[in-house]
PDB file of C-alpha atoms in Angstrom:
ATOM      1  CA  MET F 165     -26.883  57.717  15.602  1.00  0.00           C
ATOM      2  CA  ASN F 166     -27.462  60.244  12.858  1.00  0.00           C
ATOM      3  CA  ALA F 167     -27.370  63.839  13.790  1.00  0.00           C
ATOM      4  CA  SER F 168     -30.532  65.829  13.076  1.00  0.00           C
ATOM      5  CA  PRO F 169     -30.208  68.048  10.035  1.00  0.00           C
ATOM      6  CA  ASN F 170     -29.791  71.697  10.876  1.00  0.00           C
ATOM      7  CA  ALA F 171     -32.471  74.060   9.336  1.00  0.00           C
ATOM      8  CA  SER F 172     -31.125  76.677   6.872  1.00  0.00           C
ATOM      9  CA  ARG F 173     -31.863  80.171   7.302  1.00  0.00           C
ATOM     10  CA  THR F 174     -34.974  81.398   5.433  1.00  0.00           C
ATOM     11  CA  LEU F 175     -34.603  83.651   2.418  1.00  0.00           C
ATOM     12  CA  ARG F 176     -36.353  86.260   4.521  1.00  0.00           C
ATOM     13  CA  ASP F 177     -33.697  86.110   7.185  1.00  0.00           C
ATOM     14  CA  VAL F 178     -30.878  86.214   4.604  1.00  0.00           C
ATOM     15  CA  ILE F 179     -32.335  89.146   2.834  1.00  0.00           C
ATOM     16  CA  GLY F 180     -33.345  90.949   5.983  1.00  0.00           C
ATOM     17  CA  ILE F 181     -37.046  91.153   5.549  1.00  0.00           C
ATOM     18  CA  ASP F 182     -39.049  92.279   8.699  1.00  0.00           C
ATOM     19  CA  ASN F 183     -40.764  89.190  10.316  1.00  0.00           C
ATOM     20  CA  ALA F 184     -43.001  91.105  12.808  1.00  0.00           C
ATOM     21  CA  LEU F 185     -46.532  90.005  12.603  1.00  0.00           C
ATOM     22  CA  PRO F 186     -48.927  92.916  11.654  1.00  0.00           C
ATOM     23  CA  LYS F 187     -51.897  94.232  13.575  1.00  0.00           C
ATOM     24  CA  LEU F 188     -55.018  93.051  12.240  1.00  0.00           C
ATOM     25  CA  ALA F 189     -56.691  96.470  12.563  1.00  0.00           C
ATOM     26  CA  ASP F 190     -53.900  98.003  10.240  1.00  0.00           C
ATOM     27  CA  ALA F 191     -54.253  95.107   7.707  1.00  0.00           C
ATOM     28  CA  THR F 192     -56.639  94.084   4.902  1.00  0.00           C
ATOM     29  CA  LEU F 193     -58.074  90.592   5.338  1.00  0.00           C
ATOM     30  CA  VAL F 194     -58.199  88.800   2.040  1.00  0.00           C
ATOM     31  CA  LEU F 195     -60.357  85.509   2.294  1.00  0.00           C
ATOM     32  CA  ILE F 196     -59.439  83.207  -0.536  1.00  0.00           C
ATOM     33  CA  ASP F 197     -62.027  80.562  -1.947  1.00  0.00           C
ATOM     34  CA  PHE F 198     -63.895  79.695   1.179  1.00  0.00           C
ATOM     35  CA  GLN F 199     -66.437  78.067  -1.055  1.00  0.00           C
ATOM     36  CA  ASN F 200     -68.799  75.186  -0.567  1.00  0.00           C
ATOM     37  CA  THR F 201     -66.744  73.512  -3.318  1.00  0.00           C
ATOM     38  CA  TYR F 202     -64.313  72.147  -0.482  1.00  0.00           C
ATOM     39  CA  ARG F 203     -66.611  70.901   1.917  1.00  0.00           C
ATOM     40  CA  SER F 204     -67.920  67.798   0.096  1.00  0.00           C
ATOM     41  CA  GLY F 205     -67.604  65.860  -3.110  1.00  0.00           C
ATOM     42  CA  VAL F 206     -64.581  65.486  -5.324  1.00  0.00           C
ATOM     43  CA  MET F 207     -62.677  68.649  -3.930  1.00  0.00           C
ATOM     44  CA  ALA F 208     -63.347  68.054  -0.240  1.00  0.00           C
ATOM     45  CA  LEU F 209     -60.399  68.934   1.836  1.00  0.00           C
ATOM     46  CA  GLU F 210     -59.086  67.495   4.991  1.00  0.00           C
ATOM     47  CA  GLY F 211     -59.569  69.982   7.906  1.00  0.00           C
ATOM     48  CA  ALA F 212     -62.025  72.170   5.915  1.00  0.00           C
ATOM     49  CA  GLU F 213     -64.353  72.522   8.651  1.00  0.00           C
ATOM     50  CA  PRO F 214     -62.033  73.424  11.460  1.00  0.00           C
ATOM     51  CA  ALA F 215     -60.306  75.892   8.934  1.00  0.00           C
ATOM     52  CA  LEU F 216     -63.770  77.461   8.199  1.00  0.00           C
ATOM     53  CA  VAL F 217     -64.453  77.816  11.883  1.00  0.00           C
ATOM     54  CA  ALA F 218     -61.120  79.587  12.287  1.00  0.00           C
ATOM     55  CA  GLY F 219     -61.727  81.690   9.088  1.00  0.00           C
ATOM     56  CA  ALA F 220     -65.205  82.865  10.672  1.00  0.00           C
ATOM     57  CA  ARG F 221     -63.301  83.767  13.974  1.00  0.00           C
ATOM     58  CA  LEU F 222     -60.767  85.783  11.951  1.00  0.00           C
ATOM     59  CA  LEU F 223     -63.405  87.610   9.842  1.00  0.00           C
ATOM     60  CA  ALA F 224     -65.304  88.536  13.119  1.00  0.00           C
ATOM     61  CA  ALA F 225     -62.133  89.761  14.565  1.00  0.00           C
ATOM     62  CA  ALA F 226     -61.318  91.827  11.462  1.00  0.00           C
ATOM     63  CA  ARG F 227     -64.768  93.432  11.308  1.00  0.00           C
ATOM     64  CA  ALA F 228     -64.591  94.215  14.983  1.00  0.00           C
ATOM     65  CA  ALA F 229     -61.326  95.779  14.447  1.00  0.00           C
ATOM     66  CA  GLY F 230     -62.407  97.954  11.556  1.00  0.00           C
ATOM     67  CA  ALA F 231     -60.188  96.266   9.197  1.00  0.00           C
ATOM     68  CA  ARG F 232     -60.730  96.117   5.267  1.00  0.00           C
ATOM     69  CA  VAL F 233     -62.098  92.906   4.227  1.00  0.00           C
ATOM     70  CA  VAL F 234     -62.067  91.468   0.511  1.00  0.00           C
ATOM     71  CA  HIS F 235     -63.422  88.128  -0.540  1.00  0.00           C
ATOM     72  CA  VAL F 236     -62.030  86.306  -3.376  1.00  0.00           C
ATOM     73  CA  VAL F 237     -63.974  83.380  -5.240  1.00  0.00           C
ATOM     74  CA  ASN F 238     -62.782  81.014  -7.984  1.00  0.00           C
ATOM     75  CA  ASP F 239     -65.352  80.726 -10.918  1.00  0.00           C
ATOM     76  CA  GLY F 240     -64.804  77.616 -12.890  1.00  0.00           C
ATOM     77  CA  GLY F 241     -68.026  77.957 -14.969  1.00  0.00           C
ATOM     78  CA  PRO F 242     -71.102  75.805 -15.337  1.00  0.00           C
ATOM     79  CA  GLY F 243     -70.833  72.243 -14.679  1.00  0.00           C
ATOM     80  CA  THR F 244     -67.826  72.468 -12.399  1.00  0.00           C
ATOM     81  CA  PRO F 245     -67.475  72.316  -8.543  1.00  0.00           C
ATOM     82  CA  TYR F 246     -66.460  76.062  -8.817  1.00  0.00           C
ATOM     83  CA  ASP F 247     -69.684  77.343 -10.513  1.00  0.00           C
ATOM     84  CA  ILE F 248     -70.392  80.423  -8.336  1.00  0.00           C
ATOM     85  CA  ARG F 249     -73.919  80.655  -9.754  1.00  0.00           C
ATOM     86  CA  THR F 250     -74.871  77.339  -7.679  1.00  0.00           C
ATOM     87  CA  GLU F 251     -74.728  76.260  -4.133  1.00  0.00           C
ATOM     88  CA  ILE F 252     -71.671  74.252  -4.663  1.00  0.00           C
ATOM     89  CA  GLY F 253     -69.547  77.116  -5.584  1.00  0.00           C
ATOM     90  CA  ALA F 254     -71.037  79.582  -3.231  1.00  0.00           C
ATOM     91  CA  VAL F 255     -69.142  81.321  -0.451  1.00  0.00           C
ATOM     92  CA  CYS F 256     -69.576  79.419   2.779  1.00  0.00           C
ATOM     93  CA  ALA F 257     -72.311  80.931   4.930  1.00  0.00           C
ATOM     94  CA  GLU F 258     -70.078  81.297   7.974  1.00  0.00           C
ATOM     95  CA  VAL F 259     -67.808  83.786   6.160  1.00  0.00           C
ATOM     96  CA  ALA F 260     -70.254  85.332   3.579  1.00  0.00           C
ATOM     97  CA  PRO F 261     -69.658  88.756   2.648  1.00  0.00           C
ATOM     98  CA  ILE F 262     -71.740  91.794   3.965  1.00  0.00           C
ATOM     99  CA  ASP F 263     -72.517  95.041   2.324  1.00  0.00           C
ATOM    100  CA  GLY F 264     -69.447  97.097   1.549  1.00  0.00           C
ATOM    101  CA  GLU F 265     -67.024  94.037   1.462  1.00  0.00           C
ATOM    102  CA  PRO F 266     -65.889  93.699  -2.153  1.00  0.00           C
ATOM    103  CA  VAL F 267     -65.970  90.237  -3.874  1.00  0.00           C
ATOM    104  CA  VAL F 268     -63.197  89.557  -6.402  1.00  0.00           C
ATOM    105  CA  VAL F 269     -63.814  86.656  -9.074  1.00  0.00           C
ATOM    106  CA  LYS F 270     -60.741  84.884 -10.293  1.00  0.00           C
ATOM    107  CA  ALA F 271     -59.970  82.021 -12.627  1.00  0.00           C
ATOM    108  CA  PHE F 272     -56.271  81.243 -11.632  1.00  0.00           C
ATOM    109  CA  PRO F 273     -54.571  80.218  -8.402  1.00  0.00           C
ATOM    110  CA  ASP F 274     -52.955  83.746  -8.017  1.00  0.00           C
ATOM    111  CA  SER F 275     -55.872  85.957  -6.904  1.00  0.00           C
ATOM    112  CA  PHE F 276     -54.119  88.840  -8.677  1.00  0.00           C
ATOM    113  CA  HIS F 277     -53.708  87.272 -11.958  1.00  0.00           C
ATOM    114  CA  ARG F 278     -56.164  88.802 -14.531  1.00  0.00           C
ATOM    115  CA  THR F 279     -58.534  90.219 -11.734  1.00  0.00           C
ATOM    116  CA  ASP F 280     -59.183  93.485 -10.151  1.00  0.00           C
ATOM    117  CA  LEU F 281     -57.768  92.496  -6.816  1.00  0.00           C
ATOM    118  CA  GLU F 282     -54.767  94.892  -6.862  1.00  0.00           C
ATOM    119  CA  ARG F 283     -57.129  97.837  -8.008  1.00  0.00           C
ATOM    120  CA  THR F 284     -59.628  96.826  -5.337  1.00  0.00           C
ATOM    121  CA  LEU F 285     -56.999  97.021  -2.647  1.00  0.00           C
ATOM    122  CA  ARG F 286     -55.502 100.421  -3.739  1.00  0.00           C
ATOM    123  CA  ASP F 287     -59.160 101.805  -4.056  1.00  0.00           C
ATOM    124  CA  LEU F 288     -59.850 100.698  -0.434  1.00  0.00           C
ATOM    125  CA  GLY F 289     -56.571 102.392   0.688  1.00  0.00           C
ATOM    126  CA  ALA F 290     -55.031  99.168   1.790  1.00  0.00           C
ATOM    127  CA  GLY F 291     -51.454  99.441   3.135  1.00  0.00           C
ATOM    128  CA  PRO F 292     -48.828  96.888   2.492  1.00  0.00           C
ATOM    129  CA  ASP F 293     -50.145  94.389   5.172  1.00  0.00           C
ATOM    130  CA  LEU F 294     -52.538  91.669   3.802  1.00  0.00           C
ATOM    131  CA  VAL F 295     -53.750  88.833   6.034  1.00  0.00           C
ATOM    132  CA  LEU F 296     -54.656  85.783   4.016  1.00  0.00           C
ATOM    133  CA  ALA F 297     -56.815  82.871   4.774  1.00  0.00           C
ATOM    134  CA  GLY F 298     -58.730  80.114   2.794  1.00  0.00           C
ATOM    135  CA  PHE F 299     -58.525  77.309   0.482  1.00  0.00           C
ATOM    136  CA  MET F 300     -56.415  75.460  -0.831  1.00  0.00           C
ATOM    137  CA  THR F 301     -53.139  75.919   1.109  1.00  0.00           C
ATOM    138  CA  HIS F 302     -50.792  74.502  -1.544  1.00  0.00           C
ATOM    139  CA  MET F 303     -52.400  76.135  -4.457  1.00  0.00           C
ATOM    140  CA  CYS F 304     -54.477  79.329  -4.204  1.00  0.00           C
ATOM    141  CA  VAL F 305     -53.211  80.525  -0.905  1.00  0.00           C
ATOM    142  CA  THR F 306     -49.552  80.009  -1.719  1.00  0.00           C
ATOM    143  CA  PHE F 307     -49.793  81.603  -5.239  1.00  0.00           C
ATOM    144  CA  THR F 308     -51.832  84.558  -3.959  1.00  0.00           C
ATOM    145  CA  ALA F 309     -49.054  85.135  -1.247  1.00  0.00           C
ATOM    146  CA  GLN F 310     -46.499  84.999  -4.047  1.00  0.00           C
ATOM    147  CA  GLY F 311     -48.490  87.386  -6.167  1.00  0.00           C
ATOM    148  CA  ALA F 312     -48.885  89.825  -3.109  1.00  0.00           C
ATOM    149  CA  PHE F 313     -45.251  89.601  -2.584  1.00  0.00           C
ATOM    150  CA  ASN F 314     -44.412  90.358  -6.164  1.00  0.00           C
ATOM    151  CA  LEU F 315     -46.605  93.397  -6.114  1.00  0.00           C
ATOM    152  CA  GLY F 316     -44.893  94.903  -2.860  1.00  0.00           C
ATOM    153  CA  PHE F 317     -47.543  93.746  -0.372  1.00  0.00           C
ATOM    154  CA  ARG F 318     -46.448  92.105   2.954  1.00  0.00           C
ATOM    155  CA  PRO F 319     -48.770  88.982   3.217  1.00  0.00           C
ATOM    156  CA  THR F 320     -49.384  87.024   6.374  1.00  0.00           C
ATOM    157  CA  VAL F 321     -51.149  83.515   6.137  1.00  0.00           C
ATOM    158  CA  VAL F 322     -53.069  82.438   9.025  1.00  0.00           C
ATOM    159  CA  ALA F 323     -52.271  78.681   9.010  1.00  0.00           C
ATOM    160  CA  GLU F 324     -55.195  77.431  11.140  1.00  0.00           C
ATOM    161  CA  ALA F 325     -57.651  79.145   8.776  1.00  0.00           C
ATOM    162  CA  THR F 326     -56.413  77.165   5.765  1.00  0.00           C
ATOM    163  CA  ALA F 327     -56.558  73.604   4.609  1.00  0.00           C
ATOM    164  CA  THR F 328     -55.610  71.253   1.654  1.00  0.00           C
ATOM    165  CA  ARG F 329     -55.888  67.814   0.501  1.00  0.00           C
ATOM    166  CA  ALA F 330     -54.022  64.632  -0.167  1.00  0.00           C
ATOM    167  CA  LEU F 331     -52.440  64.218  -3.739  1.00  0.00           C
ATOM    168  CA  PRO F 332     -50.723  61.446  -5.739  1.00  0.00           C
ATOM    169  CA  ALA F 333     -46.905  61.689  -5.425  1.00  0.00           C
ATOM    170  CA  PRO F 334     -45.172  62.733  -8.607  1.00  0.00           C
ATOM    171  CA  ASP F 335     -42.789  59.844  -8.714  1.00  0.00           C
ATOM    172  CA  GLY F 336     -45.213  57.491 -10.524  1.00  0.00           C
ATOM    173  CA  SER F 337     -45.066  55.068  -7.483  1.00  0.00           C
ATOM    174  CA  GLY F 338     -48.764  55.328  -6.764  1.00  0.00           C
ATOM    175  CA  SER F 339     -47.994  56.540  -3.314  1.00  0.00           C
ATOM    176  CA  VAL F 340     -49.902  59.409  -1.797  1.00  0.00           C
ATOM    177  CA  VAL F 341     -48.580  62.623  -0.245  1.00  0.00           C
ATOM    178  CA  PRO F 342     -50.799  63.235   2.792  1.00  0.00           C
ATOM    179  CA  ALA F 343     -52.644  66.542   3.204  1.00  0.00           C
ATOM    180  CA  ALA F 344     -50.729  67.362   6.416  1.00  0.00           C
ATOM    181  CA  VAL F 345     -47.365  67.079   4.593  1.00  0.00           C
ATOM    182  CA  LEU F 346     -48.625  69.372   1.718  1.00  0.00           C
ATOM    183  CA  GLN F 347     -49.910  71.762   4.341  1.00  0.00           C
ATOM    184  CA  THR F 348     -46.696  72.050   6.048  1.00  0.00           C
ATOM    185  CA  SER F 349     -44.696  72.134   2.748  1.00  0.00           C
ATOM    186  CA  ALA F 350     -46.972  75.018   1.395  1.00  0.00           C
ATOM    187  CA  LEU F 351     -46.676  77.058   4.572  1.00  0.00           C
ATOM    188  CA  THR F 352     -42.851  76.454   4.723  1.00  0.00           C
ATOM    189  CA  THR F 353     -42.556  77.725   1.149  1.00  0.00           C
ATOM    190  CA  ILE F 354     -44.623  80.808   2.011  1.00  0.00           C
ATOM    191  CA  ALA F 355     -42.621  81.553   5.163  1.00  0.00           C
ATOM    192  CA  ASP F 356     -39.235  81.069   3.337  1.00  0.00           C
ATOM    193  CA  LEU F 357     -39.829  84.248   1.198  1.00  0.00           C
ATOM    194  CA  PHE F 358     -43.332  85.199   0.214  1.00  0.00           C
ATOM    195  CA  GLY F 359     -44.854  86.127   3.557  1.00  0.00           C
ATOM    196  CA  LEU F 360     -45.244  85.574   7.266  1.00  0.00           C
ATOM    197  CA  VAL F 361     -47.228  82.560   8.818  1.00  0.00           C
ATOM    198  CA  ALA F 362     -49.278  83.174  11.821  1.00  0.00           C
ATOM    199  CA  PRO F 363     -50.055  79.626  13.299  1.00  0.00           C
ATOM    200  CA  THR F 364     -53.477  80.609  14.823  1.00  0.00           C
ATOM    201  CA  VAL F 365     -56.024  83.446  14.749  1.00  0.00           C
ATOM    202  CA  ALA F 366     -55.027  84.357  18.068  1.00  0.00           C
ATOM    203  CA  ASP F 367     -51.597  85.133  16.970  1.00  0.00           C
ATOM    204  CA  ILE F 368     -52.810  87.780  14.580  1.00  0.00           C
ATOM    205  CA  THR F 369     -55.498  89.130  16.765  1.00  0.00           C
ATOM    206  CA  ALA F 370     -53.551  89.380  20.141  1.00  0.00           C
TER     207      ALA F 370
END
């Protein structure tokens, strides 16, 4: 019988980065691409609806705690599933911004790249702790966590409030990498260095 492989220590552990989850009241919630784009059609994600429900609970908790909230949307322009001027690209009603909550428009996976997100956070007086949730886990959530880390923020991703989709394997075999595998891989990448991962909303609101 082959022995199970031992997990390596994360880069965070090797470097000695603090792994304590933040208090939601002391953090800034950044909701990434919670758009109708991902609920149906060509970009529909597996698990989008339960992730959206979790995102709505997270948003409600942040508002109740008096936390800062920033919404990020991806604008792909007219004729795309990311057209923010149409219903398909609009923010999902369950997590729609209210007065006083800034909306940052982006065009790249990293929400900080060529946007005013960093300036918006600084203007809000945001501290180092950011709580991230949204779509897609392997793409915009991961690269926004990396961007936040690179800028000196301390991001935490709430796993149950994220979702992704199955993709073709890169080996040319015609096989498919299941969404669940990509979800786990993305969250593992984040937790290795870029940020913390809270499995559920309850973990970040307790």
